[in-house]
Coordinates of C-alpha atoms in Angstrom, one line a residue:
Chain A
M126 CA -27.8 6.3 8.9
A127 CA -26.7 3.9 6.3
T128 CA -26.2 0.4 7.7
K129 CA -24.0 -2.4 6.4
A130 CA -26.9 -4.1 4.8
S131 CA -28.0 -1.0 3.0
R132 CA -24.5 -0.4 1.8
A133 CA -24.4 -3.9 0.3
A134 CA -27.8 -3.3 -1.3
A135 CA -26.6 0.0 -2.7
R136 CA -23.6 -1.6 -4.3
M137 CA -25.9 -4.2 -5.9
M138 CA -28.1 -1.5 -7.2
I139 CA -25.3 0.4 -8.8
S140 CA -23.5 -2.5 -10.3
P141 CA -25.6 -3.1 -13.4
A142 CA -25.1 0.5 -14.5
V143 CA -21.4 0.4 -13.8
I144 CA -20.9 -2.9 -15.6
L145 CA -22.9 -1.8 -18.6
L146 CA -21.1 1.5 -19.0
F147 CA -17.7 -0.1 -18.4
A148 CA -18.3 -2.7 -21.0
W149 CA -19.7 -0.1 -23.4
M150 CA -16.6 2.0 -23.0
I151 CA -13.8 -0.7 -22.7
V152 CA -14.8 -3.3 -25.2
P153 CA -15.3 -1.2 -28.3
L154 CA -12.5 1.2 -27.4
G155 CA -10.1 -1.7 -26.8
M156 CA -11.1 -3.1 -30.2
T157 CA -10.6 0.3 -31.9
L158 CA -7.1 0.4 -30.4
Y159 CA -6.4 -3.1 -31.5
F160 CA -7.7 -2.5 -35.1
S161 CA -5.7 0.7 -35.3
V162 CA -2.4 -1.3 -35.3
L163 CA -3.5 -3.8 -37.9
R164 CA -3.6 -3.7 -41.7
Y165 CA -7.3 -4.5 -42.0
N166 CA -9.5 -3.7 -45.0
L167 CA -12.9 -5.3 -45.4
L168 CA -12.4 -5.5 -49.1
T169 CA -9.2 -7.6 -48.9
P170 CA -10.1 -10.6 -46.8
G171 CA -7.3 -12.7 -45.3
A172 CA -4.8 -12.2 -42.5
N173 CA -4.7 -8.8 -40.8
P174 CA -1.0 -8.4 -40.0
F175 CA 0.3 -6.2 -37.2
V176 CA 1.7 -3.0 -38.7
G177 CA 2.3 -0.8 -35.6
W178 CA 2.0 2.9 -36.2
E179 CA 1.5 2.6 -39.9
N180 CA -2.2 3.5 -39.9
Y181 CA -1.6 6.5 -37.7
Y182 CA 1.1 7.6 -40.0
W183 CA -1.2 7.3 -43.1
F184 CA -4.1 9.0 -41.3
L185 CA -2.1 11.9 -39.9
T186 CA -0.1 12.6 -43.0
D187 CA -3.1 12.4 -45.3
P188 CA -3.7 15.9 -46.6
S189 CA -7.4 15.3 -45.9
F190 CA -6.6 15.0 -42.2
S191 CA -5.0 18.5 -41.9
A192 CA -7.9 19.9 -43.9
A193 CA -10.3 18.1 -41.6
M194 CA -8.5 19.4 -38.5
V195 CA -8.8 23.0 -39.8
N196 CA -12.4 22.5 -40.8
T197 CA -13.3 21.0 -37.4
L198 CA -11.7 23.9 -35.6
V199 CA -13.4 26.4 -37.9
L200 CA -16.8 24.7 -37.5
V201 CA -16.6 24.4 -33.7
G202 CA -15.1 27.8 -33.3
G203 CA -17.6 29.5 -35.7
V204 CA -20.6 27.9 -34.1
L205 CA -19.4 28.7 -30.6
L206 CA -18.8 32.3 -31.5
I207 CA -22.2 32.8 -33.0
T208 CA -24.1 30.9 -30.3
V209 CA -22.4 32.4 -27.3
I210 CA -22.6 36.0 -28.5
G211 CA -26.0 35.5 -29.9
G212 CA -27.1 33.6 -26.8
I213 CA -26.0 36.4 -24.5
L214 CA -27.9 39.0 -26.6
F215 CA -31.0 36.8 -26.8
A216 CA -31.0 36.0 -23.1
L217 CA -30.6 39.7 -22.2
L218 CA -33.5 40.5 -24.5
L219 CA -35.8 37.8 -23.3
D220 CA -35.1 38.6 -19.7
R221 CA -36.7 42.1 -20.1
P222 CA -40.4 42.7 -19.3
M223 CA -42.6 42.2 -22.3
F224 CA -46.0 40.9 -23.4
G225 CA -46.3 37.2 -24.5
Q226 CA -42.9 36.3 -23.2
G227 CA -43.8 32.6 -23.1
V228 CA -44.7 32.4 -26.7
I229 CA -41.6 34.3 -27.9
R230 CA -39.4 32.1 -25.8
I231 CA -40.9 29.0 -27.3
M232 CA -40.3 30.3 -30.8
V233 CA -36.7 31.0 -30.0
I234 CA -36.1 27.6 -28.5
A235 CA -38.0 25.5 -31.0
P236 CA -35.1 24.9 -33.5
F237 CA -33.3 22.9 -30.8
F238 CA -35.9 20.2 -31.1
V239 CA -35.7 19.8 -34.8
M240 CA -33.7 16.7 -35.7
P241 CA -30.4 17.3 -37.5
T242 CA -31.4 15.7 -40.8
V243 CA -34.5 17.8 -41.1
S244 CA -32.8 21.1 -40.3
A245 CA -30.0 20.4 -42.7
L246 CA -32.3 19.5 -45.6
V247 CA -34.7 22.3 -45.0
W248 CA -31.9 24.9 -45.0
K249 CA -30.2 23.3 -48.0
N250 CA -33.3 23.3 -50.2
M251 CA -35.7 26.0 -49.0
F252 CA -33.1 28.6 -48.0
M253 CA -29.7 28.0 -49.6
N254 CA -30.7 26.6 -53.0
P255 CA -29.4 29.3 -55.4
V256 CA -32.5 29.1 -57.7
N257 CA -35.5 28.3 -55.5
G258 CA -34.2 29.0 -52.1
I259 CA -35.4 32.1 -50.2
F260 CA -31.9 33.6 -49.9
G261 CA -31.3 33.1 -53.7
R262 CA -34.6 34.8 -54.5
I263 CA -33.9 37.7 -52.2
A264 CA -30.5 38.1 -53.9
T265 CA -31.9 37.9 -57.4
G266 CA -34.7 40.3 -56.4
L267 CA -32.2 42.9 -55.2
G268 CA -30.2 42.4 -58.4
F269 CA -27.3 40.4 -57.0
Q270 CA -25.9 37.1 -58.2
P271 CA -27.3 34.5 -55.8
V272 CA -24.7 32.6 -53.7
D273 CA -24.2 28.9 -54.4
F274 CA -24.0 28.1 -50.7
F275 CA -22.7 24.6 -50.8
G276 CA -20.5 25.1 -53.8
Q277 CA -18.8 28.3 -52.8
I278 CA -19.0 28.4 -49.0
P279 CA -19.8 24.9 -47.9
L280 CA -18.3 25.1 -44.4
A281 CA -19.9 28.5 -43.7
S282 CA -23.2 27.1 -44.8
I283 CA -22.9 24.2 -42.4
I284 CA -21.9 26.6 -39.6
I285 CA -25.1 28.6 -40.2
I286 CA -27.2 25.5 -40.0
V287 CA -25.6 24.1 -36.9
A288 CA -25.6 27.5 -35.2
W289 CA -29.3 27.8 -35.8
Q290 CA -29.8 24.5 -34.0
W291 CA -27.5 25.4 -31.0
L292 CA -28.4 29.1 -30.5
P293 CA -31.6 28.1 -28.7
F294 CA -29.5 25.9 -26.3
A295 CA -27.1 28.7 -25.5
T296 CA -30.0 31.1 -25.1
L297 CA -31.9 28.8 -22.8
I298 CA -29.0 28.1 -20.5
L299 CA -27.8 31.7 -20.3
L300 CA -31.4 32.9 -19.7
T301 CA -31.8 30.4 -16.9
A302 CA -28.5 31.7 -15.4
L303 CA -29.5 35.4 -15.9
Q304 CA -32.8 34.8 -14.1
S305 CA -31.0 33.6 -11.0
L306 CA -29.2 36.9 -10.7
D307 CA -30.1 38.9 -7.6
Q308 CA -32.3 41.8 -8.8
E309 CA -31.5 43.9 -5.7
Q310 CA -27.8 43.9 -6.6
L311 CA -28.6 45.4 -10.0
E312 CA -30.9 48.0 -8.5
A313 CA -28.3 48.9 -5.9
A314 CA -25.8 49.4 -8.7
E315 CA -28.3 51.5 -10.6
M316 CA -29.0 53.7 -7.6
D317 CA -25.2 54.2 -7.2
G318 CA -25.2 55.6 -10.7
A319 CA -23.9 52.7 -12.7
N320 CA -25.1 52.9 -16.3
W321 CA -26.3 49.9 -18.3
T322 CA -22.9 49.1 -19.8
S323 CA -21.1 49.0 -16.5
R324 CA -23.9 47.0 -14.9
F325 CA -23.5 44.5 -17.8
W326 CA -19.7 44.3 -17.6
Y327 CA -19.3 44.2 -13.9
I328 CA -22.4 42.4 -12.6
M329 CA -24.2 40.4 -15.3
L330 CA -21.2 39.1 -17.3
P331 CA -19.3 37.8 -14.3
H332 CA -22.5 36.2 -13.1
L333 CA -22.9 34.5 -16.5
A334 CA -19.2 33.5 -16.7
R335 CA -19.9 30.0 -15.3
A336 CA -22.9 29.4 -17.5
I337 CA -20.9 30.6 -20.6
T338 CA -18.2 28.1 -19.7
V339 CA -20.7 25.3 -19.4
V340 CA -22.2 26.2 -22.8
I341 CA -18.8 26.3 -24.5
L342 CA -17.7 23.0 -23.1
I343 CA -20.9 21.0 -23.7
Q344 CA -21.4 22.4 -27.1
T345 CA -17.8 21.5 -28.0
I346 CA -18.4 17.9 -27.1
F347 CA -21.5 17.8 -29.3
L348 CA -20.0 19.9 -32.1
L349 CA -16.9 17.7 -32.5
S350 CA -19.4 14.9 -33.5
V351 CA -21.5 16.9 -36.0
F352 CA -22.2 14.3 -38.7
A353 CA -25.7 14.2 -40.1
E354 CA -25.6 17.9 -41.2
I355 CA -22.5 17.1 -43.4
L356 CA -23.9 13.8 -44.7
V357 CA -27.1 15.2 -46.1
T358 CA -25.7 18.5 -47.4
T359 CA -22.2 18.3 -48.9
N360 CA -20.9 14.8 -48.1
G361 CA -17.8 16.5 -47.0
G362 CA -17.2 18.3 -50.3
P363 CA -16.5 19.9 -52.6
G364 CA -13.2 18.0 -52.3
T365 CA -12.5 18.1 -48.6
A366 CA -13.8 21.7 -48.1
S367 CA -16.4 20.6 -45.5
T368 CA -14.8 17.3 -44.2
T369 CA -14.4 17.2 -40.4
V370 CA -12.4 14.7 -38.4
T371 CA -15.6 12.8 -37.5
Y372 CA -16.7 12.7 -41.2
L373 CA -13.2 11.6 -42.3
V374 CA -13.3 8.7 -39.9
Y375 CA -16.7 7.7 -41.3
V376 CA -15.4 7.9 -44.9
S377 CA -12.3 5.8 -44.1
S378 CA -14.1 3.1 -42.2
L379 CA -17.6 2.8 -43.7
L380 CA -17.1 4.1 -47.2
Q381 CA -13.5 2.9 -48.0
Y382 CA -13.9 -0.2 -45.7
D383 CA -10.4 0.5 -44.2
V384 CA -10.9 -0.6 -40.6
G385 CA -7.3 0.0 -39.7
I386 CA -7.0 3.6 -40.8
G387 CA -10.6 4.3 -39.7
S388 CA -9.7 3.0 -36.2
A389 CA -6.6 5.1 -36.0
G390 CA -8.7 8.1 -36.9
G391 CA -11.2 7.1 -34.2
V392 CA -8.4 7.0 -31.6
V393 CA -7.3 10.5 -32.7
A394 CA -10.9 11.8 -32.4
V395 CA -11.1 10.3 -28.9
I396 CA -7.9 12.1 -27.9
L397 CA -9.1 15.4 -29.2
A398 CA -12.5 15.1 -27.4
N399 CA -10.7 14.2 -24.2
I400 CA -8.7 17.3 -24.1
V401 CA -12.0 19.3 -24.0
A402 CA -13.6 16.8 -21.7
I403 CA -11.0 17.2 -19.0
F404 CA -11.9 20.9 -18.6
L405 CA -15.6 20.1 -18.6
M406 CA -15.3 17.4 -16.0
R407 CA -13.2 19.6 -13.7
M408 CA -16.0 22.3 -13.8
I409 CA -18.8 19.8 -13.1
G410 CA -16.8 18.1 -10.4
K411 CA -16.3 21.4 -8.6
N412 CA -20.1 21.9 -8.7
L413 CA -20.7 18.5 -7.0
D414 CA -18.8 19.6 -3.9
A415 CA -20.8 22.8 -3.5
Chain B
M57 CA -38.7 44.3 -5.7
A58 CA -39.9 44.4 -9.3
R59 CA -40.1 47.8 -10.7
A60 CA -43.1 49.2 -12.5
V61 CA -42.4 49.1 -16.2
S62 CA -44.2 51.4 -18.5
N63 CA -46.4 49.8 -21.2
K64 CA -44.4 51.7 -23.8
T65 CA -41.1 50.0 -22.8
K66 CA -42.8 46.7 -22.6
T67 CA -44.2 47.2 -26.1
I68 CA -40.8 48.1 -27.5
N69 CA -39.3 45.0 -25.9
T70 CA -42.0 42.8 -27.2
V71 CA -41.5 44.1 -30.8
I72 CA -37.7 43.5 -30.7
A73 CA -37.9 40.1 -29.1
G74 CA -40.9 39.1 -31.1
T75 CA -39.0 39.9 -34.4
L76 CA -36.1 37.8 -33.3
G77 CA -38.4 35.0 -32.2
V78 CA -40.2 35.0 -35.6
L79 CA -36.8 34.9 -37.4
M80 CA -35.6 32.0 -35.4
F81 CA -38.9 30.1 -35.8
F82 CA -39.2 31.1 -39.5
P83 CA -37.7 27.9 -41.1
I84 CA -40.2 25.8 -39.1
L85 CA -43.1 28.1 -39.9
W86 CA -42.1 28.0 -43.6
I87 CA -42.1 24.2 -43.9
I88 CA -45.5 24.2 -42.1
I89 CA -46.8 26.5 -44.8
L90 CA -45.1 24.7 -47.7
S91 CA -46.4 21.3 -46.5
F92 CA -49.9 22.5 -47.4
K93 CA -49.0 23.7 -50.9
T94 CA -48.8 21.9 -54.2
E95 CA -45.3 21.2 -55.6
E96 CA -45.8 23.8 -58.3
D97 CA -46.8 26.4 -55.8
A98 CA -44.0 25.5 -53.3
V99 CA -41.3 26.7 -55.6
R100 CA -42.8 30.1 -56.4
A101 CA -41.5 33.3 -54.9
P102 CA -42.2 33.5 -51.1
L103 CA -44.8 36.2 -51.4
E104 CA -46.7 34.4 -54.1
V105 CA -46.6 31.2 -52.0
L106 CA -48.2 33.2 -49.2
F107 CA -50.8 35.2 -51.0
Q108 CA -51.5 33.7 -54.4
S109 CA -51.7 30.0 -54.0
G110 CA -54.2 27.5 -52.7
W111 CA -53.9 25.0 -49.9
T112 CA -53.9 21.2 -50.0
T113 CA -53.4 18.3 -47.7
D114 CA -52.3 15.8 -50.4
N115 CA -48.6 15.9 -49.5
F116 CA -49.1 14.0 -46.3
S117 CA -50.7 11.1 -47.9
T118 CA -48.1 11.2 -50.8
V119 CA -45.3 11.0 -48.3
Q120 CA -46.9 8.1 -46.5
A121 CA -47.3 6.3 -49.9
R122 CA -43.8 7.2 -51.1
S123 CA -41.7 6.3 -48.1
D124 CA -44.0 4.6 -45.5
Y125 CA -44.0 7.2 -42.8
F126 CA -45.8 5.0 -40.3
R127 CA -43.2 2.3 -40.3
H128 CA -40.4 4.8 -39.6
F129 CA -42.6 6.6 -37.1
S130 CA -43.2 3.4 -35.2
N131 CA -39.5 2.6 -35.3
S132 CA -38.7 6.0 -33.8
V133 CA -41.3 5.4 -31.1
I134 CA -40.1 1.9 -30.2
I135 CA -36.4 2.9 -30.2
S136 CA -36.8 6.1 -28.2
L137 CA -39.3 4.8 -25.7
G138 CA -37.5 1.5 -25.5
S139 CA -34.1 2.9 -24.9
T140 CA -35.5 5.4 -22.3
L141 CA -37.4 2.7 -20.3
L142 CA -34.5 0.3 -20.5
G143 CA -32.3 3.1 -19.3
L144 CA -34.6 3.9 -16.4
V145 CA -34.6 0.2 -15.2
V146 CA -30.8 0.4 -14.9
A147 CA -30.5 4.0 -13.8
I148 CA -33.1 4.3 -11.0
P149 CA -31.5 1.9 -8.7
A150 CA -28.0 3.3 -9.4
A151 CA -29.1 6.9 -8.9
W152 CA -31.1 6.0 -5.8
S153 CA -28.2 4.4 -4.1
M154 CA -25.8 7.2 -5.0
A155 CA -28.2 9.8 -3.7
F156 CA -29.2 8.2 -0.5
V157 CA -26.3 5.9 0.4
P158 CA -23.4 7.9 -0.7
A159 CA -20.1 6.2 -0.3
R160 CA -16.6 7.7 -0.3
R161 CA -16.2 7.0 -4.0
T162 CA -19.7 8.1 -5.2
K163 CA -18.4 11.3 -6.7
D164 CA -15.7 9.5 -8.6
V165 CA -18.2 7.0 -9.9
L166 CA -20.5 9.8 -11.1
M167 CA -17.7 11.6 -12.8
W168 CA -16.5 8.4 -14.4
M169 CA -20.0 7.8 -15.8
L170 CA -20.1 11.2 -17.2
S171 CA -16.7 10.7 -18.8
T172 CA -18.2 7.8 -20.9
K173 CA -20.5 10.4 -22.5
M174 CA -17.5 12.4 -23.6
M175 CA -16.3 9.6 -25.9
P176 CA -17.0 10.7 -29.5
P177 CA -19.1 8.1 -31.3
V178 CA -16.6 7.8 -34.2
G179 CA -14.1 6.4 -31.7
V180 CA -16.1 3.3 -31.4
L181 CA -18.0 3.3 -34.8
V182 CA -15.8 0.6 -36.4
P183 CA -16.0 -2.0 -33.7
I184 CA -19.7 -1.5 -33.0
Y185 CA -20.4 -1.7 -36.7
L186 CA -18.5 -5.0 -37.0
I187 CA -20.0 -6.5 -33.8
F188 CA -23.5 -5.6 -35.1
R189 CA -22.7 -7.0 -38.5
D190 CA -21.4 -10.3 -37.1
T191 CA -24.3 -10.8 -34.6
G192 CA -27.0 -9.8 -37.0
L193 CA -27.9 -6.7 -35.0
L194 CA -27.3 -4.4 -37.9
D195 CA -30.5 -2.7 -39.0
S196 CA -32.4 -4.2 -36.0
R197 CA -34.5 -2.2 -33.5
V198 CA -33.1 -4.2 -30.6
G199 CA -29.5 -3.3 -31.4
L200 CA -30.3 0.4 -31.9
T201 CA -32.4 0.5 -28.7
V202 CA -29.5 -0.9 -26.7
V203 CA -26.9 1.5 -28.2
L204 CA -29.1 4.6 -27.6
M205 CA -29.8 3.3 -24.1
L206 CA -26.1 3.1 -23.5
I207 CA -25.2 6.5 -24.9
N208 CA -28.0 8.2 -22.9
L209 CA -27.5 6.2 -19.7
P210 CA -25.0 8.7 -18.1
I211 CA -27.5 11.6 -18.7
I212 CA -30.4 9.5 -17.2
I213 CA -28.4 8.6 -14.1
W214 CA -27.2 12.2 -13.6
M215 CA -30.6 13.7 -14.0
L216 CA -32.2 11.2 -11.6
Y217 CA -29.3 11.7 -9.2
T218 CA -29.8 15.5 -9.1
Y219 CA -33.6 15.1 -8.6
F220 CA -33.2 12.4 -6.0
R221 CA -30.7 14.4 -4.1
E222 CA -33.3 17.1 -3.5
I223 CA -35.6 14.7 -1.7
P224 CA -34.9 15.1 2.1
G225 CA -33.3 12.0 3.5
E226 CA -35.1 12.5 6.8
I227 CA -38.3 11.3 5.3
L228 CA -36.7 8.1 4.2
E229 CA -35.3 7.6 7.7
A230 CA -38.7 8.2 9.3
A231 CA -40.2 5.6 7.0
R232 CA -37.4 3.2 8.0
M233 CA -38.0 3.9 11.7
D234 CA -41.7 3.1 11.2
G235 CA -40.6 -0.3 10.0
A236 CA -40.6 0.1 6.2
G237 CA -38.3 -2.3 4.4
L238 CA -36.3 -1.4 1.4
K239 CA -39.0 -2.4 -1.0
E240 CA -41.7 -0.4 0.8
E241 CA -39.4 2.5 1.1
I242 CA -38.8 2.6 -2.6
L243 CA -42.3 1.8 -3.6
Y244 CA -44.4 3.9 -1.3
V245 CA -42.1 6.7 -0.1
L246 CA -39.5 7.4 -2.7
T247 CA -41.4 6.8 -5.9
P248 CA -44.3 9.3 -5.3
M249 CA -41.8 12.0 -4.4
A250 CA -39.5 11.1 -7.3
V251 CA -42.2 10.9 -10.0
P252 CA -41.8 14.5 -11.3
G253 CA -38.1 14.0 -11.7
I254 CA -38.5 10.7 -13.4
A255 CA -41.1 12.2 -15.7
S256 CA -38.7 15.0 -16.7
T257 CA -35.9 12.5 -17.3
I258 CA -38.2 10.4 -19.5
L259 CA -39.2 13.5 -21.5
L260 CA -35.7 14.7 -22.1
N261 CA -34.4 11.3 -23.1
I262 CA -37.1 10.6 -25.5
I263 CA -36.2 13.9 -27.2
L264 CA -32.5 13.0 -27.3
A265 CA -33.1 9.5 -28.6
W266 CA -35.7 10.7 -31.2
N267 CA -33.2 13.2 -32.7
E268 CA -30.1 11.1 -32.4
A269 CA -28.6 11.1 -35.9
F270 CA -25.2 9.4 -35.8
W271 CA -26.0 5.8 -34.8
T272 CA -29.4 5.8 -36.3
L273 CA -28.0 6.7 -39.7
N274 CA -25.0 4.4 -39.5
L275 CA -26.6 1.2 -38.0
T276 CA -29.8 1.0 -40.0
A277 CA -30.8 0.4 -43.6
A278 CA -34.4 -0.4 -44.2
N279 CA -36.1 -2.4 -41.4
A280 CA -35.1 -0.5 -38.3
A281 CA -34.7 3.0 -39.9
P282 CA -36.3 5.6 -37.7
L283 CA -37.4 9.1 -38.8
T284 CA -33.9 10.5 -38.9
A285 CA -33.1 8.1 -41.7
F286 CA -36.5 8.5 -43.3
I287 CA -35.8 12.2 -43.8
A288 CA -32.2 11.5 -45.0
S289 CA -33.8 9.6 -47.9
Y290 CA -35.1 12.9 -49.2
S291 CA -31.5 14.3 -49.6
S292 CA -31.3 13.2 -53.2
P293 CA -34.1 15.2 -54.9
E294 CA -36.4 13.8 -57.5
G295 CA -38.0 16.6 -59.5
L296 CA -40.1 19.0 -57.5
F297 CA -40.1 17.9 -53.9
Y298 CA -40.3 20.9 -51.6
A299 CA -43.8 20.3 -50.6
K300 CA -43.2 16.6 -50.0
L301 CA -40.0 17.3 -48.1
S302 CA -41.8 19.9 -46.0
A303 CA -44.7 17.5 -45.2
A304 CA -42.2 14.7 -44.3
S305 CA -40.2 17.1 -42.1
I306 CA -43.3 18.3 -40.2
M307 CA -44.4 14.7 -39.7
A308 CA -40.9 13.9 -38.3
I309 CA -40.5 16.8 -35.9
A310 CA -44.0 17.5 -34.7
P311 CA -44.2 15.0 -31.9
I312 CA -40.9 16.2 -30.4
L313 CA -41.5 19.9 -31.0
I314 CA -44.7 19.6 -28.8
M315 CA -42.9 17.6 -26.2
G316 CA -40.0 20.0 -26.2
W317 CA -42.2 22.9 -25.4
F318 CA -43.0 21.2 -22.1
S319 CA -39.4 20.4 -21.2
Q320 CA -37.4 23.6 -21.4
K321 CA -36.5 23.5 -17.7
Q322 CA -35.5 19.9 -17.7
L323 CA -33.4 20.5 -20.8
V324 CA -31.2 22.9 -18.9
R325 CA -30.8 20.6 -15.9
G326 CA -30.3 17.5 -18.0
L327 CA -27.8 18.8 -20.5
T328 CA -25.7 20.8 -18.1
F329 CA -25.5 17.9 -15.6
G330 CA -26.8 20.1 -12.8
A331 CA -24.1 22.8 -13.4
V332 CA -26.8 25.4 -14.2
K333 CA -30.2 25.4 -12.6

């Protein structure tokens, strides 16, 4: 039983973590909010007058913003679609009896451990380069015009790279969930004459539903912040063809030195992420009670 | 009951899954191969690269000479190890108290900690950048270590919490009955049982910190740049550079690739906050 003394001790032990995280969250976020209502450019020193909603107005009505919103949705949606469907297929495959399962699993999961800058540069040069890249060579070899990935389909190219990094994550989690499925239930269904399709739809998929939701929510949080892959491949271009909200905020604040507009964009990004976070938190919270 | 599966089925499964595995792994395999080729050979057609060219280990020393791999490597080691250990110092007591002396509000505190992880980094990029610029922390290992510690702290606490919660409380009570104080309880009873969980937490967090590529790119220039920034310096090509890029990439990812292979289970637990086990 917890005594009064141990409760006091417990509070003391938890306080450094709470104080640090609280400061980390409140101080910069408060500053972002404050900067977002000032006219504040690092290139024009002097007073930073209060301008109210002006920065938000500029950020939200900038044509780059609507492009960035669409790009962000396409990027997140595209990667989710590929990784969830691919992840289910991979998990089903890897769950079957085979030789050398461990080695195969390691090969599938490995891309997740590759740092974003490496995978982006390797794909950009060794695979998607229209002249020397492997895809370009295959196209030329078959008599087609090679695709200029980052010139013609920049966003799709980035989606491919990011999906390659996150497919292992989805596979790993869905495989873990699949392995916790009661085998006897499946066998009983099989004996009752259920074919593979109905076993998949009525037993496996419902069992995976929770894990799929977790994959979607967690990936969304990370995918909204994709940055390095854009920075080292397209720099958001051509034009704004591959600029996301995260990248747009980076451009406004660290490249154009406009602290005010960059901060307004930061606040917008926080609001967007929070909409997703609320759903995720609710799911994890439910799990804590169980 | 596991059913007997014929060798034929197993072989078919192995071929299908193996093909997929090789396809997923291929980009990594390819840079391993290219890193041992000369620049001229590295841009030849893939089949020629494989069958009609020699091997060399020169690229690795060239990369070291061109962009000082070891300095970036040691920055990565210091930053990822430092942020993980610093995080543990703060997280172990917090997770311990939430797992063993749960209060009415423990669940709220845990959820709140998790919510700090949901904040997108661009939301605080500007103030952190300005604070770092004004305090001289920009491009310093200390500053980066602290930032990475803070962004991973919620994950560290959560992982430790889920591990600690699996330790039966009765054992701690028994120790207390036998007269163990709080210090002895933590040192001699809890720690030995918690070591596997702590080890997994360290492993996952080193991986996350090693690969972190938002703050490491935005807050460093030359001195504190870890391997993520080292690789980014290869984004503007100078002549033939595939072999050098491959060698640099392998040198940047090899340590974590090896660690990652041992941490598949922990990855699931750590990144789903215990929602999938």
